[in-house]
CSV table of C-alpha atoms and ligand atoms in Angstrom, one decimal:
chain,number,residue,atom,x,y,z
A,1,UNK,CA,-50.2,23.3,324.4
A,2,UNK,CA,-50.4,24.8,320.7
A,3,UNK,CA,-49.5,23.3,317.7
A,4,UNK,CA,-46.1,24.1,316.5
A,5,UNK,CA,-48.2,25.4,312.6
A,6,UNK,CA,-50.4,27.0,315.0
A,7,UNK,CA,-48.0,29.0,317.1
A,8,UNK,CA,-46.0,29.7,313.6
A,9,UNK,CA,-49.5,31.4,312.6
A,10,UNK,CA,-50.4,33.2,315.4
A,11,UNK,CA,-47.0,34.9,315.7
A,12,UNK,CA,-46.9,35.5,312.3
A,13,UNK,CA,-50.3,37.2,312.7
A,14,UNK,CA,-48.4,39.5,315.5
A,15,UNK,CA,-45.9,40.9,313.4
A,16,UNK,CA,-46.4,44.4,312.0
A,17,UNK,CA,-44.4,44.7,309.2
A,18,UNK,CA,-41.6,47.5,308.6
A,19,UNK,CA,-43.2,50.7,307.1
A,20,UNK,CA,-42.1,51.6,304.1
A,21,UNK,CA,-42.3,55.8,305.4
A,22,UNK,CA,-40.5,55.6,308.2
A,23,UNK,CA,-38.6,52.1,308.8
A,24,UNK,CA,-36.0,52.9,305.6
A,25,UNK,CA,-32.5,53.8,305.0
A,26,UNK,CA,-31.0,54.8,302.0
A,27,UNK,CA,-27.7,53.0,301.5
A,28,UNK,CA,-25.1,53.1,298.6
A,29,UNK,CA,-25.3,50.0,296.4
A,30,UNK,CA,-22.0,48.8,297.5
A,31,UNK,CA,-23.6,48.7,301.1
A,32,UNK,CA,-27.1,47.2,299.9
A,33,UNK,CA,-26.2,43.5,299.0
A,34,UNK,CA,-28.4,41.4,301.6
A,35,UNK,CA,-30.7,44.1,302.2
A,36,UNK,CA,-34.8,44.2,301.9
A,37,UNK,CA,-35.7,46.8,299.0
A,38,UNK,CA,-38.3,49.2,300.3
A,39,UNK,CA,-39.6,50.8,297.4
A,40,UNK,CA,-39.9,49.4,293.8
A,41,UNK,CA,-37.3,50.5,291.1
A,42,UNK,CA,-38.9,51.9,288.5
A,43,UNK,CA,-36.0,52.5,285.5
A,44,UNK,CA,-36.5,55.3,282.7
A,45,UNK,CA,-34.0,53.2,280.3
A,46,UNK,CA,-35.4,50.0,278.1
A,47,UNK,CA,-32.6,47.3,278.2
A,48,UNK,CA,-31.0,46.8,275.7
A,49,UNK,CA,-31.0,50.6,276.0
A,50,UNK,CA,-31.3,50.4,271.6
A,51,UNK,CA,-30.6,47.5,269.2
A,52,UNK,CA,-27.7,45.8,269.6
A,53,UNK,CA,-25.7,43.3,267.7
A,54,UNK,CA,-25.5,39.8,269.9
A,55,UNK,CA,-22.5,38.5,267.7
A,56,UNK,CA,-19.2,39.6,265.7
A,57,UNK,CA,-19.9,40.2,262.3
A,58,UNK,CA,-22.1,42.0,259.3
A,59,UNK,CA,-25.1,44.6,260.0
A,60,UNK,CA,-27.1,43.6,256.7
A,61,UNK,CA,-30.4,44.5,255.4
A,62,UNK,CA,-32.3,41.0,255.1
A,63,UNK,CA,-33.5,41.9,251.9
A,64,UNK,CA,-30.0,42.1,250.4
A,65,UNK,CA,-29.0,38.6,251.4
A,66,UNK,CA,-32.3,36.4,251.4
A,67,UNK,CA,-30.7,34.4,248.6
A,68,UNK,CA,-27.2,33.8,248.7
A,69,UNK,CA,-25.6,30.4,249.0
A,70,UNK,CA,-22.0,29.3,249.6
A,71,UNK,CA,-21.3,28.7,245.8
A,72,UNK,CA,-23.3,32.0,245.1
A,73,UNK,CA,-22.4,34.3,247.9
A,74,UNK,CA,-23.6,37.8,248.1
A,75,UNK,CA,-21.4,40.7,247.5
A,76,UNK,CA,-21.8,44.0,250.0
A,77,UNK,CA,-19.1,47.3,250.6
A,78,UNK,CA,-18.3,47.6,253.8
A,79,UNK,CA,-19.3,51.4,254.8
A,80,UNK,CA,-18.9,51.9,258.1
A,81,UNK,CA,-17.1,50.0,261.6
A,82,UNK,CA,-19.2,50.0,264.6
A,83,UNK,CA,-17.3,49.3,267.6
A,84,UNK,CA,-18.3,49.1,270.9
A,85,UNK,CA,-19.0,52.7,272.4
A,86,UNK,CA,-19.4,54.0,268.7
A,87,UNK,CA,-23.0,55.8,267.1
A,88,UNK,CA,-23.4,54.8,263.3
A,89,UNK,CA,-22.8,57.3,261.0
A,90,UNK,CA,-24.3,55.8,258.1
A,91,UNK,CA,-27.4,54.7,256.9
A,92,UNK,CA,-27.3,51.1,255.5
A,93,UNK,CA,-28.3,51.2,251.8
A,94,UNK,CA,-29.0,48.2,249.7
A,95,UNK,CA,-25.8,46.5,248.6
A,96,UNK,CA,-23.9,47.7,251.7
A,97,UNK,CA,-23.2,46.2,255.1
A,98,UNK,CA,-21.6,47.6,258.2
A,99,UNK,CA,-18.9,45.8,260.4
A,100,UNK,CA,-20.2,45.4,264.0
A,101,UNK,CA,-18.8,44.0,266.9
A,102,UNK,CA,-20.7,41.8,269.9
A,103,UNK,CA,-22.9,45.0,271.7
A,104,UNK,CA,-22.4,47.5,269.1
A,105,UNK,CA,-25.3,49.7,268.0
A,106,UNK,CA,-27.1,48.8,265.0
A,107,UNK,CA,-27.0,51.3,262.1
A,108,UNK,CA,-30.4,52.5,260.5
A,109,UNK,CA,-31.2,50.9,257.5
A,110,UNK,CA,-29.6,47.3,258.5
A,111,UNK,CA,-32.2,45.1,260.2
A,112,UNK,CA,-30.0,41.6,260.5
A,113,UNK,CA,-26.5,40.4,261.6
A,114,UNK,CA,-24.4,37.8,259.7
A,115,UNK,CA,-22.3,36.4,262.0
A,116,UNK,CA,-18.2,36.5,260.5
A,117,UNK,CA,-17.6,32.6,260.4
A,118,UNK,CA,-20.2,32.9,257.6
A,119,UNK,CA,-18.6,35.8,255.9
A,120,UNK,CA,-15.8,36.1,253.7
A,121,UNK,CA,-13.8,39.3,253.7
A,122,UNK,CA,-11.2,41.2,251.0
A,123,UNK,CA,-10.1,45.1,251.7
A,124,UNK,CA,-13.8,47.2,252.4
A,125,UNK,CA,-15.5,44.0,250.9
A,126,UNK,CA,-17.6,41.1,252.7
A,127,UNK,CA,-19.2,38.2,251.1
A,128,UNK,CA,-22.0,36.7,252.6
A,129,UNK,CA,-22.3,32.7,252.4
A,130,UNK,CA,-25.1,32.0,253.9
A,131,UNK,CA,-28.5,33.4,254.0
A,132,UNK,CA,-29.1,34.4,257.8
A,133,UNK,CA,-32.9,34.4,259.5
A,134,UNK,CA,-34.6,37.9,259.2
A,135,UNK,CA,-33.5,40.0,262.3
A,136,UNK,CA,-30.7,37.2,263.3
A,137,UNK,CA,-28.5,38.3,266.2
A,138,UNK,CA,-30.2,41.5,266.5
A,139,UNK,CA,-31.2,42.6,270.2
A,140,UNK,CA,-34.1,44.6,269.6
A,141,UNK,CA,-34.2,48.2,271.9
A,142,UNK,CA,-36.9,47.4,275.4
A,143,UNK,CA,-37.0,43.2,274.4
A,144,UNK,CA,-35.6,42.6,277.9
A,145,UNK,CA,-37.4,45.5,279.7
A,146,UNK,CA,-39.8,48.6,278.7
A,147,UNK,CA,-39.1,52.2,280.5
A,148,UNK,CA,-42.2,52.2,283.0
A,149,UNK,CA,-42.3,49.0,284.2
A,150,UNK,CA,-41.8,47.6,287.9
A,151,UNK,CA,-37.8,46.6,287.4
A,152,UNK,CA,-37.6,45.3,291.3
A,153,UNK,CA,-40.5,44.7,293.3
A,154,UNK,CA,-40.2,46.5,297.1
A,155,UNK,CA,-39.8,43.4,299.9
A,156,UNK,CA,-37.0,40.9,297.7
A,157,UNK,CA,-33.7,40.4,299.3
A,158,UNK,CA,-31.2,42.0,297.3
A,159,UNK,CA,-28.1,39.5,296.5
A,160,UNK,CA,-25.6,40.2,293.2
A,161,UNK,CA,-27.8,39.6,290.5
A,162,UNK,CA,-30.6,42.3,291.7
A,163,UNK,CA,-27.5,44.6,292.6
A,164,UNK,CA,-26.4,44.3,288.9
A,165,UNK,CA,-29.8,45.1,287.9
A,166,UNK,CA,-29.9,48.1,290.1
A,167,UNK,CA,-26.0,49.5,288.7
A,168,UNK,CA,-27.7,48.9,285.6
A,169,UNK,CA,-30.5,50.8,285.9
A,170,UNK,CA,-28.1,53.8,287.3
A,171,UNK,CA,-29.5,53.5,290.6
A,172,UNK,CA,-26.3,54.6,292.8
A,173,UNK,CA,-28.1,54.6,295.9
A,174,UNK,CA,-30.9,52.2,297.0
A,175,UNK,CA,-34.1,52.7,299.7
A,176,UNK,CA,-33.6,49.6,301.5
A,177,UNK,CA,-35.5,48.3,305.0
A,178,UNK,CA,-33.2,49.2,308.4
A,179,UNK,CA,-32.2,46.0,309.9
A,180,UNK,CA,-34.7,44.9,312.8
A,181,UNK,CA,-32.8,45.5,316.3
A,182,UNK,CA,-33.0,42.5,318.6
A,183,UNK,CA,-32.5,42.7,322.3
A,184,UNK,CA,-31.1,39.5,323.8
A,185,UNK,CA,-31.3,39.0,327.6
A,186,UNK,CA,-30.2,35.4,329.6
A,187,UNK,CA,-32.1,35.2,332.8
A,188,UNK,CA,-30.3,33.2,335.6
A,189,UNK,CA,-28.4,33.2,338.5
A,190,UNK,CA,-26.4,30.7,337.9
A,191,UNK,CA,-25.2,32.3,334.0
A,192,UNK,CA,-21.3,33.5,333.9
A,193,UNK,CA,-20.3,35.3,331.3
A,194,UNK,CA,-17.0,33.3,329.3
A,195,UNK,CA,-14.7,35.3,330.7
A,196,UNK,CA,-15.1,34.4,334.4
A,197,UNK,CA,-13.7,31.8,336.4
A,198,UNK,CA,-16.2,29.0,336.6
A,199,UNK,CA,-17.4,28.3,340.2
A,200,UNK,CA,-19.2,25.0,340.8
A,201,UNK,CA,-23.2,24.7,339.6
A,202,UNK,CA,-22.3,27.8,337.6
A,203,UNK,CA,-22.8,28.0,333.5
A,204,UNK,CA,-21.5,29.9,331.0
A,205,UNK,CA,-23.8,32.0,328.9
A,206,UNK,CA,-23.7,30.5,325.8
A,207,UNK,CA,-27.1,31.4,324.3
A,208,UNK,CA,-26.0,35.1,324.5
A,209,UNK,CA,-23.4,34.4,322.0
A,210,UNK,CA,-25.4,31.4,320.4
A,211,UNK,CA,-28.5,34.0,319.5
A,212,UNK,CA,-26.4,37.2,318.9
A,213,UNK,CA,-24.7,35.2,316.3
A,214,UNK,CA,-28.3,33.5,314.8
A,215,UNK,CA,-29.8,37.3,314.7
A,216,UNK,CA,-26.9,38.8,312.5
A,217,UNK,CA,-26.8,35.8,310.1
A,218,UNK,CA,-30.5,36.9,309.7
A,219,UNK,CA,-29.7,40.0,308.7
A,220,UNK,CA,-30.9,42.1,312.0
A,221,UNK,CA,-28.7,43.8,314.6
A,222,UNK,CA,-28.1,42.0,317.8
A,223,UNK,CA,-28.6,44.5,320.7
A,224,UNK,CA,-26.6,41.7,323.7
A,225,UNK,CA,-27.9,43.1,327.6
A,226,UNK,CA,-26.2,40.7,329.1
A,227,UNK,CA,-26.9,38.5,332.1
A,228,UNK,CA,-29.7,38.7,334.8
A,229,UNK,CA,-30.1,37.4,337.8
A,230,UNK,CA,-33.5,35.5,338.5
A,231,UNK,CA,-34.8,38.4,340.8
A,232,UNK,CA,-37.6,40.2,340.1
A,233,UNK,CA,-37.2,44.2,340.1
A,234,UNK,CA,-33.9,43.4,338.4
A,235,UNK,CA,-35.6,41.3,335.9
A,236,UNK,CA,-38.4,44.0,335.4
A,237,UNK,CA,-35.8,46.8,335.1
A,238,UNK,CA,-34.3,44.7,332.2
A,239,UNK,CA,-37.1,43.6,330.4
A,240,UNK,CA,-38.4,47.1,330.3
A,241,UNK,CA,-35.0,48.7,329.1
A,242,UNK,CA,-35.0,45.8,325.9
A,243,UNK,CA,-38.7,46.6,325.0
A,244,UNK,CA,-38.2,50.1,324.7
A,245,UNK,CA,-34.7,49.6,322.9
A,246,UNK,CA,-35.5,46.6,320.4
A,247,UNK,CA,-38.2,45.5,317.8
A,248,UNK,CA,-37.8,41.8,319.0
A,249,UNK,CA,-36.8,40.9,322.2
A,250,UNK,CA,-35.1,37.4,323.0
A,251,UNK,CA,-34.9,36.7,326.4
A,252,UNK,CA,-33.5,33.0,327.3
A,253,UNK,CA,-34.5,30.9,330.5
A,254,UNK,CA,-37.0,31.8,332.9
A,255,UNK,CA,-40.3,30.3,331.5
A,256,UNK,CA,-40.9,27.1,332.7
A,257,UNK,CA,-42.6,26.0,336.1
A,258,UNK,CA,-39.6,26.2,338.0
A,259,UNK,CA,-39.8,28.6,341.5
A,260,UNK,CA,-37.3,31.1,339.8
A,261,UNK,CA,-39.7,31.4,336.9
A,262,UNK,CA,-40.0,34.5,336.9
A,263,UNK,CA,-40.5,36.1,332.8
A,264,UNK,CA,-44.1,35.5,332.6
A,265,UNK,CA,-45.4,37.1,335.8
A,266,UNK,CA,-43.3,40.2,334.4
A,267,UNK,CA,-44.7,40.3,331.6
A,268,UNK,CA,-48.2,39.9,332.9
A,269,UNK,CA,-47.7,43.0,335.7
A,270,UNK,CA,-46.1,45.1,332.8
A,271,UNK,CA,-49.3,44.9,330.8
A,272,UNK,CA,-48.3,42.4,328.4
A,273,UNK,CA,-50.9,40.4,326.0
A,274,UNK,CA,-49.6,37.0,326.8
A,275,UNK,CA,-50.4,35.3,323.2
A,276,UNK,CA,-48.3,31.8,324.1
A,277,UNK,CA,-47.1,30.3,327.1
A,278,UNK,CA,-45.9,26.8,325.5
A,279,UNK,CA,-45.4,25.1,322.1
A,280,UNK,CA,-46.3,21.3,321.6
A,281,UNK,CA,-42.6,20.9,320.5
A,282,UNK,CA,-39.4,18.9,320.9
A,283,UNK,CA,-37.0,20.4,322.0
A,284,UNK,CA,-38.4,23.6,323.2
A,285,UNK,CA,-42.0,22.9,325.2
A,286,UNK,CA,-41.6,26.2,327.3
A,287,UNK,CA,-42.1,29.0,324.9
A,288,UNK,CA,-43.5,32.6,325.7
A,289,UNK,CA,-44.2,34.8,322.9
A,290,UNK,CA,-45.9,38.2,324.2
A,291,UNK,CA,-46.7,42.3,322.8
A,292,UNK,CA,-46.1,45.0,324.6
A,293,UNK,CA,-46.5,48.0,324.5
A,294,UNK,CA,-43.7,50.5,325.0
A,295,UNK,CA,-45.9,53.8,325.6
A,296,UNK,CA,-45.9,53.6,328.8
A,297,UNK,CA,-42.7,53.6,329.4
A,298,UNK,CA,-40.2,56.7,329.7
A,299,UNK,CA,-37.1,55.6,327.8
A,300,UNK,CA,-33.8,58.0,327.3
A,301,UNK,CA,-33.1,55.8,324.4
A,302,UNK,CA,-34.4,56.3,321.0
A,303,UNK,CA,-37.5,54.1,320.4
A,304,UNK,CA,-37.0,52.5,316.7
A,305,UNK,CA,-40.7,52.1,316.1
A,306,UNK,CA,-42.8,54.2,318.2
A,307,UNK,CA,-45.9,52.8,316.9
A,308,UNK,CA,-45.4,48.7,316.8
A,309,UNK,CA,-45.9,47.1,319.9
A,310,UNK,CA,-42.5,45.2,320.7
A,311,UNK,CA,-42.9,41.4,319.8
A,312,UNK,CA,-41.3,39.5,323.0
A,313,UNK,CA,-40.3,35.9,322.8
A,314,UNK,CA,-39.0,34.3,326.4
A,315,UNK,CA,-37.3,31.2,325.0
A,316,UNK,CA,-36.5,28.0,327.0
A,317,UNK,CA,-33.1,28.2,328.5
A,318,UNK,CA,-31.9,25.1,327.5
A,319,UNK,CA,-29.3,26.1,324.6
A,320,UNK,CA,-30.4,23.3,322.0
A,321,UNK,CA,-34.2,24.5,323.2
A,322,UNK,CA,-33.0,28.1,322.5
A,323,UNK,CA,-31.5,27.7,319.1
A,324,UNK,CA,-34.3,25.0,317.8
A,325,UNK,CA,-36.9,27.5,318.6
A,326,UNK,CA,-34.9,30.5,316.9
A,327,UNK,CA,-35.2,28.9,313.7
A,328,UNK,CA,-38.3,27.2,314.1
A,329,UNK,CA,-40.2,30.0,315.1
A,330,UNK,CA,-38.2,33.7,316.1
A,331,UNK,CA,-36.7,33.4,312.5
A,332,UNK,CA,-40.5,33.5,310.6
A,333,UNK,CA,-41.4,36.6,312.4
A,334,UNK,CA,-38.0,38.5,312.0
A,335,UNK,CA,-38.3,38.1,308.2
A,336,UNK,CA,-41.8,39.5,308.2
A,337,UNK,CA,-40.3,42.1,310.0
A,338,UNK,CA,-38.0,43.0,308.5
A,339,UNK,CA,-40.2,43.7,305.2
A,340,UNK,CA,-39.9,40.9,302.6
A,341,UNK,CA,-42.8,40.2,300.7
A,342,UNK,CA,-42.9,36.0,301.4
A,343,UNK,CA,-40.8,32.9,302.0
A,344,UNK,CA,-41.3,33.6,306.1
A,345,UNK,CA,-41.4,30.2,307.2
A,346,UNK,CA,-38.7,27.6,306.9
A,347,UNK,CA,-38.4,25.4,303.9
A,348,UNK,CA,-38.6,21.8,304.4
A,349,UNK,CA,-37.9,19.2,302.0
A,350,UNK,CA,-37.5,15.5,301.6
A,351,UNK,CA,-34.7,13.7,302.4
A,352,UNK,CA,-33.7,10.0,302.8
A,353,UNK,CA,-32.6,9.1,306.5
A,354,UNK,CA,-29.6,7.0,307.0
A,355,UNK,CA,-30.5,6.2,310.1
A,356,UNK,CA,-33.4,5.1,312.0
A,357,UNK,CA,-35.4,8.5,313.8
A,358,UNK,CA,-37.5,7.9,316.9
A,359,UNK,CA,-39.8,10.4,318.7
A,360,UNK,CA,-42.1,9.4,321.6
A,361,UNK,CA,-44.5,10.7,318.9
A,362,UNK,CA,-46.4,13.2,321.7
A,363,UNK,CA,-44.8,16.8,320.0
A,364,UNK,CA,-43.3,17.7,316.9
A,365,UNK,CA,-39.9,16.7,317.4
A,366,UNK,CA,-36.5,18.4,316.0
A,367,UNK,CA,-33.5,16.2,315.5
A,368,UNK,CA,-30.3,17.8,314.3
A,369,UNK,CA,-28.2,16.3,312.6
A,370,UNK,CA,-26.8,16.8,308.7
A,371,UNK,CA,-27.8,16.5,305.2
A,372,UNK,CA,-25.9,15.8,302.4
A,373,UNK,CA,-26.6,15.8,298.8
A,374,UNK,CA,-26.0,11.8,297.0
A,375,UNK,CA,-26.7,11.8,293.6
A,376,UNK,CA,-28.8,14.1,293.4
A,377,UNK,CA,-30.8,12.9,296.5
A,378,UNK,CA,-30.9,15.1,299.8
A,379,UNK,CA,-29.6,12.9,303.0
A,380,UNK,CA,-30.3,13.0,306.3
A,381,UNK,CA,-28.0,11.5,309.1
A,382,UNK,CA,-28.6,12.4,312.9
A,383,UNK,CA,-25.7,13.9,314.9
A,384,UNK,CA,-24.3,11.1,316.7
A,385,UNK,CA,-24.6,11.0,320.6
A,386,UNK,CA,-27.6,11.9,322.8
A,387,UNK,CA,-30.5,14.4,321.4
A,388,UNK,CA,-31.2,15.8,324.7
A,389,UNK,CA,-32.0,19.5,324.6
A,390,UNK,CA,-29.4,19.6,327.7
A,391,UNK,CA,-26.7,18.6,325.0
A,392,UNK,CA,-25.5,21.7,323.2
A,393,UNK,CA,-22.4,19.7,322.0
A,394,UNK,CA,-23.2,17.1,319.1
A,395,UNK,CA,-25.4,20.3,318.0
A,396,UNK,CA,-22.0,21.5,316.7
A,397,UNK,CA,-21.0,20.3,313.0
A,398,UNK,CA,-25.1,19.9,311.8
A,399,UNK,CA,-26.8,22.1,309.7
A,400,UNK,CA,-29.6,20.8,309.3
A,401,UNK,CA,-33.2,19.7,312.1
A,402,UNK,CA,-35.3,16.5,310.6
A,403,UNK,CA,-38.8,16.8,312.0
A,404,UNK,CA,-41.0,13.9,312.9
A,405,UNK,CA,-45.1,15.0,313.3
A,406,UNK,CA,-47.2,14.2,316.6
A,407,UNK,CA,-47.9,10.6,316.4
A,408,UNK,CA,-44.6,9.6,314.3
A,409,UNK,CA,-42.4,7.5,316.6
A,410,UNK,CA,-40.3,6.0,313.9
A,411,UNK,CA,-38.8,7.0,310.5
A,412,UNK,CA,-36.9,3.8,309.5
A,413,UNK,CA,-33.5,3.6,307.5
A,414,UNK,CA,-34.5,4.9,303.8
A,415,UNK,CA,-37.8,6.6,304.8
A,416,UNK,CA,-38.5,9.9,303.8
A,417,UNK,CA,-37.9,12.5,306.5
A,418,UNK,CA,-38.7,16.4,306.3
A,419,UNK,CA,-35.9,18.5,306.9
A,420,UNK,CA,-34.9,21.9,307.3
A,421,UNK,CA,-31.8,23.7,307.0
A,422,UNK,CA,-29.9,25.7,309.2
A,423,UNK,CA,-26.9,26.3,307.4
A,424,UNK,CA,-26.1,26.3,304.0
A,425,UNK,CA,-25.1,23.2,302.3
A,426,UNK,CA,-21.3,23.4,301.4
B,1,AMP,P1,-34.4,27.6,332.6
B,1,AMP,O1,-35.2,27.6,331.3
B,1,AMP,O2,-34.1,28.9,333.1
B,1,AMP,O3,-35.0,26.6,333.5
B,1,AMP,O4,-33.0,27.0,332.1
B,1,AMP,C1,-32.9,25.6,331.7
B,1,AMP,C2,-31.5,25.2,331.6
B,1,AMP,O5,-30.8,26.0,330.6
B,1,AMP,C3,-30.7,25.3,332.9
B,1,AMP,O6,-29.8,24.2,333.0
B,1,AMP,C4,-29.9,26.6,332.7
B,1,AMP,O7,-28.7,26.6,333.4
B,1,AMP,C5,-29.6,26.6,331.2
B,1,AMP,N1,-29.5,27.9,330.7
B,1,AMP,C6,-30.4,28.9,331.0
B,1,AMP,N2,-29.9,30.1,330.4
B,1,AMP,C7,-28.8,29.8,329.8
B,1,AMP,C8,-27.9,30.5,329.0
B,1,AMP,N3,-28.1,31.8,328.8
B,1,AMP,N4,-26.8,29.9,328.5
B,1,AMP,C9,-26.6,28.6,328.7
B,1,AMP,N5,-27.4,27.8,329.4
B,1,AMP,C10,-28.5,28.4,330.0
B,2,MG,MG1,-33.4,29.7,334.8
């Protein structure tokens, strides 16, 4: 059984990412927040676009003022008012100063700003009462960015602050990554969908809804086939209809030992290059992660990336098993994917546990539960009831999974634990 680092490498190594010719949309900027940028923004403007006052006040020229003091203040005419939105007329000459307002363009010939509380003003006269430093308040034209430059790097996730940038920069529309489509497929006879009247041994398809909702919060679009049964050419039929419709294909259930096991011996017959068939991991041992190929197949559908093979992980049915290894290790390779630059793999950090954490130390074990920031200090405190990967209940309410390595049986009350998070810290 692989390593969980080890299996987080060698899928990472299967992923080919988005290509920045063909795998691209063009969206308005309104439509681009949470989107992968697919080509740098290069911007023809130097910010500040020219110099700029940063305060209310004086445009001076340095030279003019250098020696005043409060009991010997320097006397200027006023020549010109530079509101916002306004190009100076005038050139400053010595013994004259400009009014200028917070933003305003600085007129030639003035090289400083005196900021009004340190004025003193009569009719079209200011006296200054301080002296200022040279170039005070002045935002010098290209200080924050030169014309030329790489503004945005291709591969970041663009949230408000890059979109500010980018309406900044003029940039109305944006080349941005499509979203990765993900087929999800839940093998088992025994699945209902939530609608139907439950008969007795049946259960209700949850991880359709449970990974359809984990794939859009991660920014791809969910492509849900549905139940099938565990039967063989149906199975087939269905795995080969997601590979030639999807990037990623999620199918749930299927891979362990069991008789009605049927994913992997699919897989195999279609031509599949079976890279993992389990994952020394807690919850979430049976784990296959395959390519394939779509070329051989005839497909009416449109084939997103002809070129790729499709990246095909059969998860463990058990719904804690399905969701633990969605973030553990389906969420890595859909943000390669989907064309960022880094930050694939989860983040751990430290936290404190509250409680004591026990593992029968022989895989990496996930235990979900929540973390809470005290003081400054991230918490950790286990869901309450049974961690069995048969219990999708107490999974509800966490957002967070602690992990304890191979060998680790214990973490006591006040020991540092790593943790991850699956949802965001309110
Ligand atoms: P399997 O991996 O197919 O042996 O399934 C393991 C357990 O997970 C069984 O109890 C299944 O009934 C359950 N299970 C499988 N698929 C799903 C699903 N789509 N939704 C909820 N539970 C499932
Ligand atoms: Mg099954």
């Amino acid at each position: 059984m692989l390593p969980v680092h080890q299996a987080e490498q060698l899928i990472l190594s299967l992923v080919h990412p988005f290509n920045p010719d063909h795998d691209v949309e063009v969206l308005d900027l309104l439509k681009a927040c949470d989107r992968v940028l697919a080509a740098p923004i290069i911007s023809q403007l130097d910010f500040p676009h020219w110099d700029n006052s940063a305060m209310d006040g004086y445009a001076v020229r340095f030279a003019d003022v250098q020696t005043c003091r409060p009991d010997q203040p320097i006397e200027l005419e006023i020549v010109e008012e530079i509101p916002a939105g306004y190009q100076p007329q005038h050139t400053i000459q010595p013994g004259q100063a400009a009014r200028i307002l917070t933003g305003s363009v600085m007129p030639s010939g003035a090289d400083t700003v005196v900021m009004q509380e340190d004025t003193r003003r009569q009719d079209e006269r200011v006296w200054i009462l301080t002296t200022p430093k040279p170039q005070a308040f002045v935002r010098h034209q290209g200080e924050f960015y030169r014309a030329g430059a790489v503004l945005l790097p291709a591969g970041i996730m663009l949230g408000a602050p890059e979109i500010a940038v980018l309406a900044a920069a003029q940039c109305a529309s944006v080349k941005v990554y499509r979203r990765p489509r993900v087929a999800i497929l839940s093998t088992g006879s025994e699945l209902v969908g939530v609608e139907q009247p439950l008969q007795a041994g049946q259960i209700v398809d949850s991880n359709q809804y449970a990974l359809a909702a984990l794939v859009a919060q991660a920014g791809a679009e969910p492509l849900c086939l549905g139940r099938v049964p565990d039967e063989p050419d149906q199975l087939r039929a269905a795995i080969v209809h997601a590979i030639t419709t999807a990037d990623i294909v999620l199918s749930s259930g299927g891979v362990s030992v069991g008789d009605y096991d049927y994913v992997d011996d699919i897989l195999e017959e279609l031509g599949a290059d079976i890279a993992i068939r389990a994952v020394a991991m807690k919850p979430g041992k049976p784990l296959t992660v395959a390519t394939l190929s779509d070329r051989q197949f005839a497909s009416s559908e449109p084939n997103p990336s002809p070129v790729s093979p499709t990246l095909y992980f059969g998860l463990p049915g058990n719904p804690v098993s399905a969701l633990v290894t969605f973030w553990r290790l389906v969420l890595p390779a859909l943000r390669k994917l989907s064309g960022l630059a880094q930050a694939w793999q989860p983040a751990f950090v430290d936290a404190r546990s509250r409680q004591v954490l026990r593992s029968d130390g022989k895989r990496e074990t996930y235990l979900w539960g929540s973390v809470s920031l005290e003081n400054g200090i991230y918490e950790f405190s286990p869901a309450g009831g049974n961690h069995s990967s048969g219990n999708l209940i107490n999974l509800a309410q966490t957002n967070s999974l602690a992990r304890l390595s191979v060998g680790q049986t214990q973490i006591a009350v006040g020991e540092t634990v790593q943790v991850v998070l699956t949802q965001s810290l309110v």
